Amino acid sequence: MTPTLVAGVDSSTQSCKVVVADAATGRIVRSGQAPHPDGTEADPAAWQEALHLALVRAGGLDGVAAIGVAGQQHGMVCLDEAGRVVRPALLWNDTRSADAARELTAELGGPDAWAKATGSALVPSFTVTKLRWLARHEPEAAARTAAICLPHDHLTRLLTGELVTDRGDASGTGYWSPAENAYRPDLLRLALGHEPQVPRVLGPSELAGHTAEGVAVSAGTGDNMAAALGLGLAEGDVVVSLGTSGTVFAVSAAPTADPTGAVAGFADATGRFLPLVCTLNAARILDAAARMLGVDHAELSRLALSAPPGADGLVLVPYLEGERTPNRPDATGALHGLRLSTSTPAHLARAAVEGMLCGLADGLDALIAQGVRAERVLLIGGAARSEAVRRIAPRVLGRPVVVPPTGEYVAEGAAVQAAWALSGAQEPPRWDRPDIIAYEAEPVPAIRERYAEARDHVLTRPAE
Ligand SMILES: Nc1ncnc2c1ncn2[C@@H]1O[C@H](COP(=O)(O)OP(=O)(O)O)[C@@H](O)[C@H]1O
Ligand SMILES: O=C(CO)[C@@H](O)[C@H](O)COP(=O)(O)O
């Protein structure tokens, strides 16, 4: 019998990935990907082209009954009255709205007020801060903005003609409340000066519509929510994802509202919640280290593993893109503890891996402080392919980690959602994912202690 096929899309920061899977078993039958342009602002047409190319490379939608789109969270896509894009989208890792975040925070009564209203204290990643930036710096574009949506909403709209979203992605806007399950139009108005149309929020297994060819399209969601769905996260599981962003997250039955701003109180893609810590600096720290050393990722990993834990005191503070957690949008990175004896490629490679992981370890602490249980840590994302990262992670995170088989969990999560929407079932399908590899190593607390000494000693960006 021919299996029913579903497709999942991951339209993330650096690329678009598509998987086509058997809806009953989750077996991946074909896949494809295509790159996104570099930069922190992007023409949404580039995502559409990359999706088209990735779909072609995945053998198209022949035989596919349903598709779901997951995307990088928070990006601001402004549409005019005719549904045309007003200006390039500002992405989650664009920090130009740092002043806007500070202004809006003060106007509502501080970080606690935002955490109560939307689950999250404001940092420049949130869409609402980008809207304020637009109102201040491009008032003409702000006035032409008749509707506002996120990257995954935009692609879903191109597929179906419907302006819809889901709880997960809506929870990263800064104008939707996960606890109330409702928009906060007052916050939209506060930021932009008027209330543009916003996407209708669909239920977790609701259909957004159909493509012109009749393929059903699920609600879609943010990339982290999709990864949680793809991994079938249970309580006690914590994910450390090392993509362009570094994220640490868990599913939770109750909403969170962390006034310190470290933990964002997002919603997930199943009707629950997804407390999450996000850093701006993860896989690209290793890309940068490899570039500086003139080596590829395999050699960077070999070098890192050849240096001792703690790199003899060499610390790399990884704020190359500024930072979001802690909230230091204007920070730069730094190398501390350089001596003649630590001036080696191996030490630098080790310091890069450890510095990246220390940022995530701080995130894990913040999540635990919000009541999350970390019984099992799952390592995913591009940089989790690195053997050095897998073997050093337990030393820095202070607990064993498991690495699910190398897969595209965001795209797979989007495919799970498509299969769920198609089935009409109460719960999402549980696809078997065997062969989890466990990595154990003695924790080395000195790595984090030295990092804690170093992390506040960085320069800010020079004025441009
Ligand atoms: N073996 C590897 N070791 C370290 N980093 C890697 C490896 N393979 C891929 N990467 C990095 O992972 C990143 C892409 O990860 P991915 O999770 O797909 O990111 P995103 O979803 O944000 O686009 C790139 O920066 C890439 O260089
Ligand atoms: O902003 C966040 C989470 O709040 C990021 O995690 C983005 O969702 C981008 O993710 P990747 O491209 O790294 O997957």
Coordinates of C-alpha atoms and ligand atoms in Angstrom, one line a residue:
M1 CA 0.0 0.0 0.0
T2 CA 1.3 3.5 -0.8
P3 CA 2.0 5.3 2.4
T4 CA 0.4 8.7 3.1
L5 CA 3.1 11.3 3.0
V6 CA 3.5 14.6 4.9
A7 CA 6.1 17.3 4.5
G8 CA 7.7 19.6 7.1
V9 CA 9.6 22.8 6.4
D10 CA 12.2 24.5 8.6
S11 CA 12.6 28.1 7.4
S12 CA 15.4 29.0 9.8
T13 CA 18.0 31.7 9.9
Q14 CA 20.7 30.2 7.6
S15 CA 18.6 27.9 5.4
C16 CA 15.4 26.3 4.5
K17 CA 15.0 22.6 5.0
V18 CA 12.3 20.2 3.8
V19 CA 11.6 16.7 4.9
V20 CA 9.0 14.4 3.4
A21 CA 8.0 11.6 5.7
D22 CA 5.6 8.6 6.0
A23 CA 2.7 10.0 8.1
A24 CA 2.3 6.7 9.9
T25 CA 5.9 5.9 10.9
G26 CA 7.8 9.1 10.5
R27 CA 10.3 7.4 8.2
I28 CA 12.0 10.2 6.1
V29 CA 11.5 9.3 2.5
R30 CA 13.2 12.4 0.9
S31 CA 14.6 15.8 1.9
G32 CA 16.1 18.9 0.5
Q33 CA 17.5 22.2 1.5
A34 CA 18.5 25.6 0.2
P35 CA 20.5 28.5 1.7
H36 CA 19.1 31.8 3.0
P37 CA 21.0 35.0 2.4
D38 CA 23.3 36.2 5.3
G39 CA 22.3 39.2 7.4
T40 CA 19.9 40.3 10.1
E41 CA 17.4 41.7 7.7
A42 CA 15.9 39.7 4.9
D43 CA 13.6 40.1 1.9
P44 CA 10.8 37.6 2.5
A45 CA 11.0 36.8 -1.2
A46 CA 14.3 35.1 -0.5
W47 CA 12.5 32.7 2.0
Q48 CA 10.0 31.9 -0.7
E49 CA 12.7 31.2 -3.3
A50 CA 14.6 29.0 -0.8
L51 CA 11.4 27.1 0.0
H52 CA 10.7 26.5 -3.6
L53 CA 14.3 25.3 -4.2
A54 CA 14.3 23.1 -1.1
L55 CA 11.0 21.6 -2.2
V56 CA 12.3 20.8 -5.7
R57 CA 15.4 19.3 -4.1
A58 CA 13.1 17.2 -1.9
G59 CA 11.4 15.8 -4.9
G60 CA 8.4 18.2 -4.8
L61 CA 5.0 17.6 -3.2
D62 CA 4.0 14.7 -5.4
G63 CA 2.0 12.3 -3.2
V64 CA 2.1 14.6 -0.2
A65 CA -1.2 15.0 1.6
A66 CA -0.2 17.7 4.1
I67 CA 2.6 20.2 4.8
G68 CA 3.5 22.3 7.8
V69 CA 5.9 25.3 8.0
A70 CA 8.1 26.1 11.0
G71 CA 10.2 29.2 11.0
Q72 CA 12.7 31.3 12.8
Q73 CA 10.8 33.2 15.5
H74 CA 10.1 36.9 16.0
G75 CA 11.0 38.3 12.6
M76 CA 8.9 41.4 11.6
V77 CA 7.1 41.1 8.3
C78 CA 5.1 44.2 7.5
L79 CA 2.4 44.0 4.8
D80 CA 0.5 46.9 3.2
E81 CA -3.2 47.2 2.4
A82 CA -2.7 45.1 -0.8
G83 CA -0.7 42.4 1.1
R84 CA 2.6 43.5 -0.3
V85 CA 5.8 43.4 1.8
V86 CA 6.5 47.0 3.0
R87 CA 10.3 46.6 3.8
P88 CA 12.8 43.8 4.4
A89 CA 12.0 41.8 7.5
L90 CA 14.0 42.5 10.7
L91 CA 15.1 39.2 12.1
W92 CA 15.3 37.9 15.7
N93 CA 19.0 38.5 15.8
D94 CA 18.8 42.1 14.7
T95 CA 19.7 44.3 17.7
R96 CA 18.9 47.8 16.3
S97 CA 15.7 47.9 18.4
A98 CA 17.7 47.8 21.7
D99 CA 16.7 51.4 22.5
A100 CA 13.1 50.6 21.6
A101 CA 13.1 47.7 24.0
R102 CA 14.4 49.9 26.8
E103 CA 11.7 52.6 26.0
L104 CA 8.8 50.1 25.9
T105 CA 10.0 48.4 29.0
A106 CA 9.9 51.7 30.9
E107 CA 6.6 52.8 29.4
L108 CA 4.7 49.6 30.6
G109 CA 6.3 49.8 34.1
G110 CA 9.4 47.6 33.9
P111 CA 10.4 44.0 32.9
D112 CA 8.0 42.5 35.4
A113 CA 5.0 44.3 33.7
W114 CA 6.0 42.8 30.3
A115 CA 6.5 39.4 31.9
K116 CA 3.0 39.5 33.4
A117 CA 1.4 40.8 30.2
T118 CA 3.1 38.5 27.7
G119 CA 5.1 35.9 29.6
S120 CA 8.5 37.5 28.7
A121 CA 10.5 40.6 29.6
L122 CA 11.5 42.5 26.5
V123 CA 14.7 42.1 24.6
P124 CA 15.4 43.4 21.1
S125 CA 14.5 40.1 19.5
F126 CA 10.8 40.5 20.2
T127 CA 8.7 41.7 17.3
V128 CA 7.0 44.4 19.3
T129 CA 10.4 46.2 19.8
K130 CA 11.0 46.1 16.0
L131 CA 7.6 47.8 15.5
R132 CA 8.6 50.6 17.8
W133 CA 11.9 50.9 16.0
L134 CA 9.9 51.2 12.7
A135 CA 7.6 53.8 14.1
R136 CA 10.6 55.9 15.2
H137 CA 12.9 55.5 12.3
E138 CA 10.7 54.8 9.3
P139 CA 7.4 56.5 10.1
E140 CA 6.3 56.3 6.4
A141 CA 6.8 52.5 6.3
A142 CA 5.1 52.2 9.7
A143 CA 2.0 54.2 8.5
R144 CA 1.8 51.9 5.4
T145 CA 1.9 48.7 7.6
A146 CA -1.7 47.4 7.5
A147 CA -0.9 43.9 8.7
I148 CA 2.0 42.3 10.6
C149 CA 3.1 38.7 10.7
L150 CA 6.1 36.4 11.3
P151 CA 8.3 34.5 8.9
H152 CA 6.4 31.2 9.2
D153 CA 3.0 33.0 9.0
H154 CA 4.2 34.7 5.8
L155 CA 5.1 31.3 4.1
T156 CA 1.8 29.7 5.3
R157 CA 0.0 32.7 3.7
L158 CA 1.8 32.3 0.4
L159 CA 0.8 28.6 0.4
T160 CA -2.9 29.1 1.5
G161 CA -3.8 32.8 1.1
E162 CA -4.8 32.8 4.8
L163 CA -3.2 35.1 7.4
V164 CA -3.0 32.7 10.3
T165 CA -0.5 31.7 13.0
D166 CA -0.3 29.4 16.0
R167 CA 0.1 29.9 19.8
G168 CA 3.8 29.0 19.7
D169 CA 4.9 31.7 17.2
A170 CA 2.4 34.3 18.5
S171 CA 4.0 33.9 21.9
G172 CA 7.2 35.4 20.6
T173 CA 5.7 38.7 19.3
G174 CA 5.4 40.6 22.6
Y175 CA 1.8 41.4 21.8
W176 CA 0.1 38.1 22.6
S177 CA -0.4 36.6 26.0
P178 CA 0.2 32.8 26.4
A179 CA -1.5 32.8 29.8
E180 CA -4.6 34.6 28.4
N181 CA -4.4 33.0 25.0
A182 CA -5.2 36.4 23.5
Y183 CA -3.6 39.3 21.6
R184 CA -2.8 42.5 23.5
P185 CA -3.8 45.1 20.9
D186 CA -3.0 47.9 23.4
L187 CA 0.7 46.8 23.3
L188 CA 0.6 46.8 19.5
R189 CA -0.7 50.3 19.5
L190 CA 1.8 51.4 22.1
A191 CA 4.6 50.2 19.9
L192 CA 3.4 51.2 16.4
G193 CA 0.9 54.0 17.1
H194 CA -1.9 52.1 15.4
E195 CA -3.3 48.5 15.4
P196 CA -2.5 46.6 12.2
Q197 CA -4.3 43.4 11.3
V198 CA -2.7 40.3 13.0
P199 CA -2.9 36.7 12.0
R200 CA -5.7 34.6 13.4
V201 CA -4.3 32.1 16.0
L202 CA -5.2 28.5 15.1
G203 CA -5.4 25.6 17.5
P204 CA -2.4 23.1 17.5
S205 CA -4.0 20.6 15.1
E206 CA -6.1 23.0 13.1
L207 CA -5.6 23.3 9.3
A208 CA -4.6 26.7 7.9
G209 CA -6.1 25.8 4.5
H210 CA -4.9 24.1 1.3
T211 CA -2.4 24.9 -1.5
A212 CA -3.7 25.6 -5.0
E213 CA -2.8 21.9 -5.7
G214 CA -5.0 20.8 -2.8
V215 CA -2.3 19.9 -0.3
A216 CA -3.5 20.5 3.3
V217 CA -1.5 23.0 5.2
S218 CA -1.2 22.9 9.0
A219 CA -0.9 25.9 11.3
G220 CA 2.9 25.9 11.4
T221 CA 4.8 27.2 14.4
G222 CA 8.1 28.7 15.6
D223 CA 11.3 26.6 15.0
N224 CA 11.9 25.8 18.7
M225 CA 8.3 24.8 19.2
A226 CA 8.6 22.5 16.1
A227 CA 11.8 20.9 17.5
A228 CA 9.9 20.1 20.7
L229 CA 7.1 18.5 18.7
G230 CA 9.6 16.6 16.5
L231 CA 11.4 15.2 19.6
G232 CA 8.1 14.4 21.4
L233 CA 9.4 16.2 24.5
A234 CA 8.1 15.0 27.9
E235 CA 8.3 16.7 31.2
G236 CA 11.9 16.3 32.6
D237 CA 13.4 16.6 29.1
V238 CA 15.4 19.8 28.4
V239 CA 16.6 20.6 24.9
V240 CA 19.9 22.4 24.2
S241 CA 19.8 23.5 20.6
L242 CA 22.9 24.8 18.9
G243 CA 21.9 26.4 15.7
T244 CA 22.4 30.0 14.7
S245 CA 20.8 30.7 18.0
G246 CA 21.5 28.8 21.2
T247 CA 18.3 27.8 22.9
V248 CA 17.5 25.9 26.1
F249 CA 13.9 24.9 26.5
A250 CA 11.4 22.5 28.0
V251 CA 7.7 21.9 27.8
S252 CA 5.6 22.9 30.8
A253 CA 2.0 22.5 31.8
A254 CA 1.9 26.0 33.3
P255 CA 2.9 29.4 31.8
T256 CA 6.0 31.1 33.2
A257 CA 6.7 34.8 33.6
D258 CA 10.4 35.4 34.6
P259 CA 10.8 39.0 35.6
T260 CA 14.7 38.7 35.3
G261 CA 14.2 38.4 31.5
A262 CA 16.4 35.3 31.2
V263 CA 13.5 32.9 30.5
A264 CA 11.0 33.7 27.8
G265 CA 7.5 32.4 28.6
F266 CA 6.5 31.0 25.3
A267 CA 3.6 28.7 24.3
D268 CA 4.4 25.4 22.6
A269 CA 2.8 23.7 19.6
T270 CA 0.6 21.2 21.5
G271 CA -1.4 23.5 23.8
R272 CA 1.1 23.7 26.6
F273 CA 4.0 26.1 27.3
L274 CA 7.6 26.3 26.3
P275 CA 9.9 28.3 28.8
L276 CA 13.0 29.1 26.7
V277 CA 16.3 30.8 27.1
C278 CA 17.9 32.1 23.8
T279 CA 21.4 33.3 23.1
L280 CA 22.5 35.0 19.9
N281 CA 25.8 33.1 19.8
A282 CA 26.0 29.3 19.2
A283 CA 27.0 27.4 16.0
R284 CA 28.5 30.5 14.4
I285 CA 31.0 30.8 17.3
L286 CA 32.5 27.5 16.0
D287 CA 32.2 28.8 12.4
A288 CA 34.2 31.9 13.5
A289 CA 36.8 29.8 15.4
A290 CA 37.3 27.5 12.4
R291 CA 37.7 30.5 10.1
M292 CA 40.2 32.2 12.4
L293 CA 42.2 28.9 12.6
G294 CA 41.8 28.2 8.8
V295 CA 40.4 24.7 9.5
D296 CA 37.1 22.8 8.9
H297 CA 34.7 21.7 11.6
A298 CA 36.2 18.2 11.8
E299 CA 39.7 19.6 12.5
L300 CA 38.3 22.2 14.9
S301 CA 36.7 19.4 16.8
R302 CA 39.9 17.4 16.8
L303 CA 41.9 20.4 18.0
A304 CA 39.4 21.2 20.8
L305 CA 39.6 17.6 22.1
S306 CA 43.4 17.7 22.1
A307 CA 43.4 20.6 24.7
P308 CA 42.8 20.0 28.4
P309 CA 39.4 20.8 30.0
G310 CA 39.4 24.5 30.8
A311 CA 41.9 25.2 28.1
D312 CA 44.5 26.0 30.8
G313 CA 42.5 29.1 31.7
L314 CA 41.9 30.5 28.2
V315 CA 38.3 31.8 28.1
L316 CA 36.3 32.9 25.0
V317 CA 33.4 35.1 25.8
P318 CA 31.1 34.4 22.8
Y319 CA 29.2 37.7 22.4
L320 CA 30.2 38.1 18.7
E321 CA 26.7 39.1 17.8
G322 CA 26.0 41.2 20.9
E323 CA 24.0 39.1 23.3
R324 CA 20.3 38.5 24.2
T325 CA 20.7 36.4 27.4
P326 CA 22.2 38.1 29.3
N327 CA 20.7 41.2 27.6
R328 CA 23.8 42.9 26.2
P329 CA 22.9 43.8 22.6
D330 CA 26.0 46.1 22.2
A331 CA 28.6 43.7 23.7
T332 CA 31.4 42.1 21.7
G333 CA 33.3 38.9 22.2
A334 CA 36.6 38.6 24.1
L335 CA 39.5 36.2 24.7
H336 CA 40.8 36.2 28.3
G337 CA 43.7 34.4 29.9
L338 CA 46.0 34.5 26.9
R339 CA 49.6 33.4 27.7
L340 CA 52.3 32.2 25.4
S341 CA 51.4 28.6 26.5
T342 CA 47.7 29.1 25.7
S343 CA 48.4 30.7 22.3
T344 CA 47.8 27.5 20.4
P345 CA 45.1 26.5 17.9
A346 CA 44.1 23.7 20.3
H347 CA 43.5 26.1 23.2
L348 CA 41.6 28.5 21.0
A349 CA 39.4 25.7 19.6
R350 CA 38.7 24.3 23.1
A351 CA 37.9 27.8 24.5
A352 CA 35.4 28.4 21.6
V353 CA 33.5 25.2 22.3
E354 CA 33.6 25.8 26.1
G355 CA 32.6 29.5 25.8
M356 CA 29.6 28.7 23.6
L357 CA 28.5 25.9 26.0
C358 CA 29.0 28.1 29.1
G359 CA 26.4 30.6 27.7
L360 CA 23.9 27.7 27.3
A361 CA 24.8 26.4 30.8
D362 CA 23.9 29.7 32.3
G363 CA 20.6 29.4 30.4
L364 CA 20.0 25.9 31.8
D365 CA 20.4 27.3 35.3
A366 CA 17.9 30.0 34.6
L367 CA 15.4 27.5 33.3
I368 CA 15.9 25.3 36.4
A369 CA 15.3 28.4 38.5
Q370 CA 11.9 28.7 36.9
G371 CA 11.0 25.2 38.2
V372 CA 11.9 23.2 35.1
R373 CA 13.2 19.6 35.9
A374 CA 16.3 18.7 33.9
E375 CA 16.3 14.9 34.0
R376 CA 17.5 14.4 30.5
V377 CA 19.4 16.9 28.3
L378 CA 19.0 16.5 24.5
L379 CA 21.6 18.1 22.3
I380 CA 20.4 19.1 18.8
G381 CA 21.1 21.7 16.0
G382 CA 24.0 22.1 13.5
A383 CA 26.8 22.4 16.1
A384 CA 25.6 19.2 17.9
R385 CA 27.2 17.4 14.9
S386 CA 30.6 18.2 16.4
E387 CA 32.2 15.4 18.3
A388 CA 34.0 17.9 20.5
V389 CA 30.7 19.6 21.4
R390 CA 29.1 16.3 22.3
R391 CA 32.0 15.2 24.5
I392 CA 32.6 18.6 26.2
A393 CA 28.9 19.4 26.8
P394 CA 28.6 17.0 29.9
R395 CA 31.7 18.7 31.5
V396 CA 30.2 22.2 31.1
L397 CA 26.5 21.4 31.6
G398 CA 27.3 19.3 34.6
R399 CA 25.2 16.3 33.5
P400 CA 25.1 13.7 30.8
V401 CA 23.7 14.6 27.4
V402 CA 21.9 12.5 24.8
V403 CA 22.2 13.2 21.1
P404 CA 19.2 12.1 19.0
P405 CA 20.2 10.6 15.6
T406 CA 21.3 13.5 13.4
G407 CA 18.1 14.8 12.0
E408 CA 16.3 18.0 11.2
Y409 CA 14.0 18.1 14.2
V410 CA 12.4 21.4 13.3
A411 CA 11.4 20.2 9.9
E412 CA 10.4 16.8 11.4
G413 CA 8.3 18.6 14.0
A414 CA 6.5 20.6 11.3
A415 CA 5.8 17.3 9.5
V416 CA 4.5 15.8 12.8
Q417 CA 2.1 18.8 13.0
A418 CA 1.0 18.2 9.3
A419 CA 0.3 14.5 10.1
W420 CA -1.6 15.5 13.3
A421 CA -3.7 18.0 11.4
L422 CA -4.5 15.4 8.8
S423 CA -5.4 12.7 11.3
G424 CA -7.9 14.7 13.3
A425 CA -6.6 12.9 16.4
Q426 CA -6.5 14.3 19.9
E427 CA -2.7 13.9 20.3
P428 CA 0.1 14.3 17.8
P429 CA 1.5 11.1 16.3
R430 CA 4.5 9.5 18.2
W431 CA 7.1 8.5 15.7
D432 CA 9.8 6.1 16.9
R433 CA 13.2 7.7 17.1
P434 CA 15.7 5.0 18.1
D435 CA 19.5 5.2 18.4
I436 CA 19.9 8.0 20.9
I437 CA 23.6 8.3 21.7
A438 CA 24.5 9.1 25.3
Y439 CA 27.6 11.1 26.3
E440 CA 28.9 11.1 29.8
A441 CA 31.9 12.8 31.3
E442 CA 33.0 14.1 34.7
P443 CA 31.7 17.7 35.2
V444 CA 34.4 20.4 35.5
P445 CA 32.9 23.3 37.5
A446 CA 36.1 25.3 37.2
I447 CA 35.3 25.9 33.5
R448 CA 32.1 27.8 34.4
E449 CA 33.7 29.5 37.4
R450 CA 36.5 31.0 35.2
Y451 CA 33.9 31.9 32.5
A452 CA 31.8 33.7 35.2
E453 CA 34.9 35.8 36.1
A454 CA 35.5 36.7 32.4
R455 CA 32.0 37.2 30.9
D456 CA 31.4 40.8 32.1
H457 CA 34.8 42.0 30.8
V458 CA 34.0 42.9 27.2
L459 CA 34.0 46.0 25.1
T460 CA 30.9 47.4 23.4
R461 CA 30.6 47.7 19.7
P462 CA 32.4 50.7 18.2
A463 CA 30.0 53.4 16.8
E464 CA 29.2 52.8 13.1
Ligands
LIG1 N1 30.0 19.4 12.2 C1 29.7 20.6 12.6 N2 30.4 21.2 13.6 C2 30.1 22.4 14.1 N3 29.2 23.2 13.5 C3 28.5 22.7 12.4 C4 28.7 21.4 11.9 N4 27.9 21.2 10.9 C5 27.1 22.4 10.8 N5 27.5 23.3 11.7 C6 27.0 24.7 11.8 O1 25.6 24.6 12.2 C7 25.0 25.8 11.8 C8 23.7 25.5 11.1 O2 22.9 24.9 12.1 P1 21.3 24.9 12.0 O3 20.8 24.2 13.2 O4 20.9 24.3 10.7 O5 21.0 26.4 12.0 P2 19.7 27.3 11.7 O6 18.5 26.4 12.0 O7 19.8 28.4 12.7 O8 19.8 27.8 10.3 C9 26.0 26.5 10.8 O9 26.5 27.6 11.4 C10 27.0 25.4 10.5 O10 28.2 25.9 10.2
LIG2 O1 14.8 33.9 18.6 C1 14.9 32.7 18.8 C2 14.1 32.0 19.9 O2 13.4 32.9 20.7 C3 15.7 31.8 17.8 O3 15.8 30.5 18.3 C4 15.1 31.9 16.4 O4 13.8 31.2 16.5 C5 16.0 31.5 15.4 O5 16.4 30.1 15.5 P1 17.5 29.3 14.7 O6 17.6 29.9 13.3 O7 18.8 29.4 15.5 O8 17.0 27.9 14.6

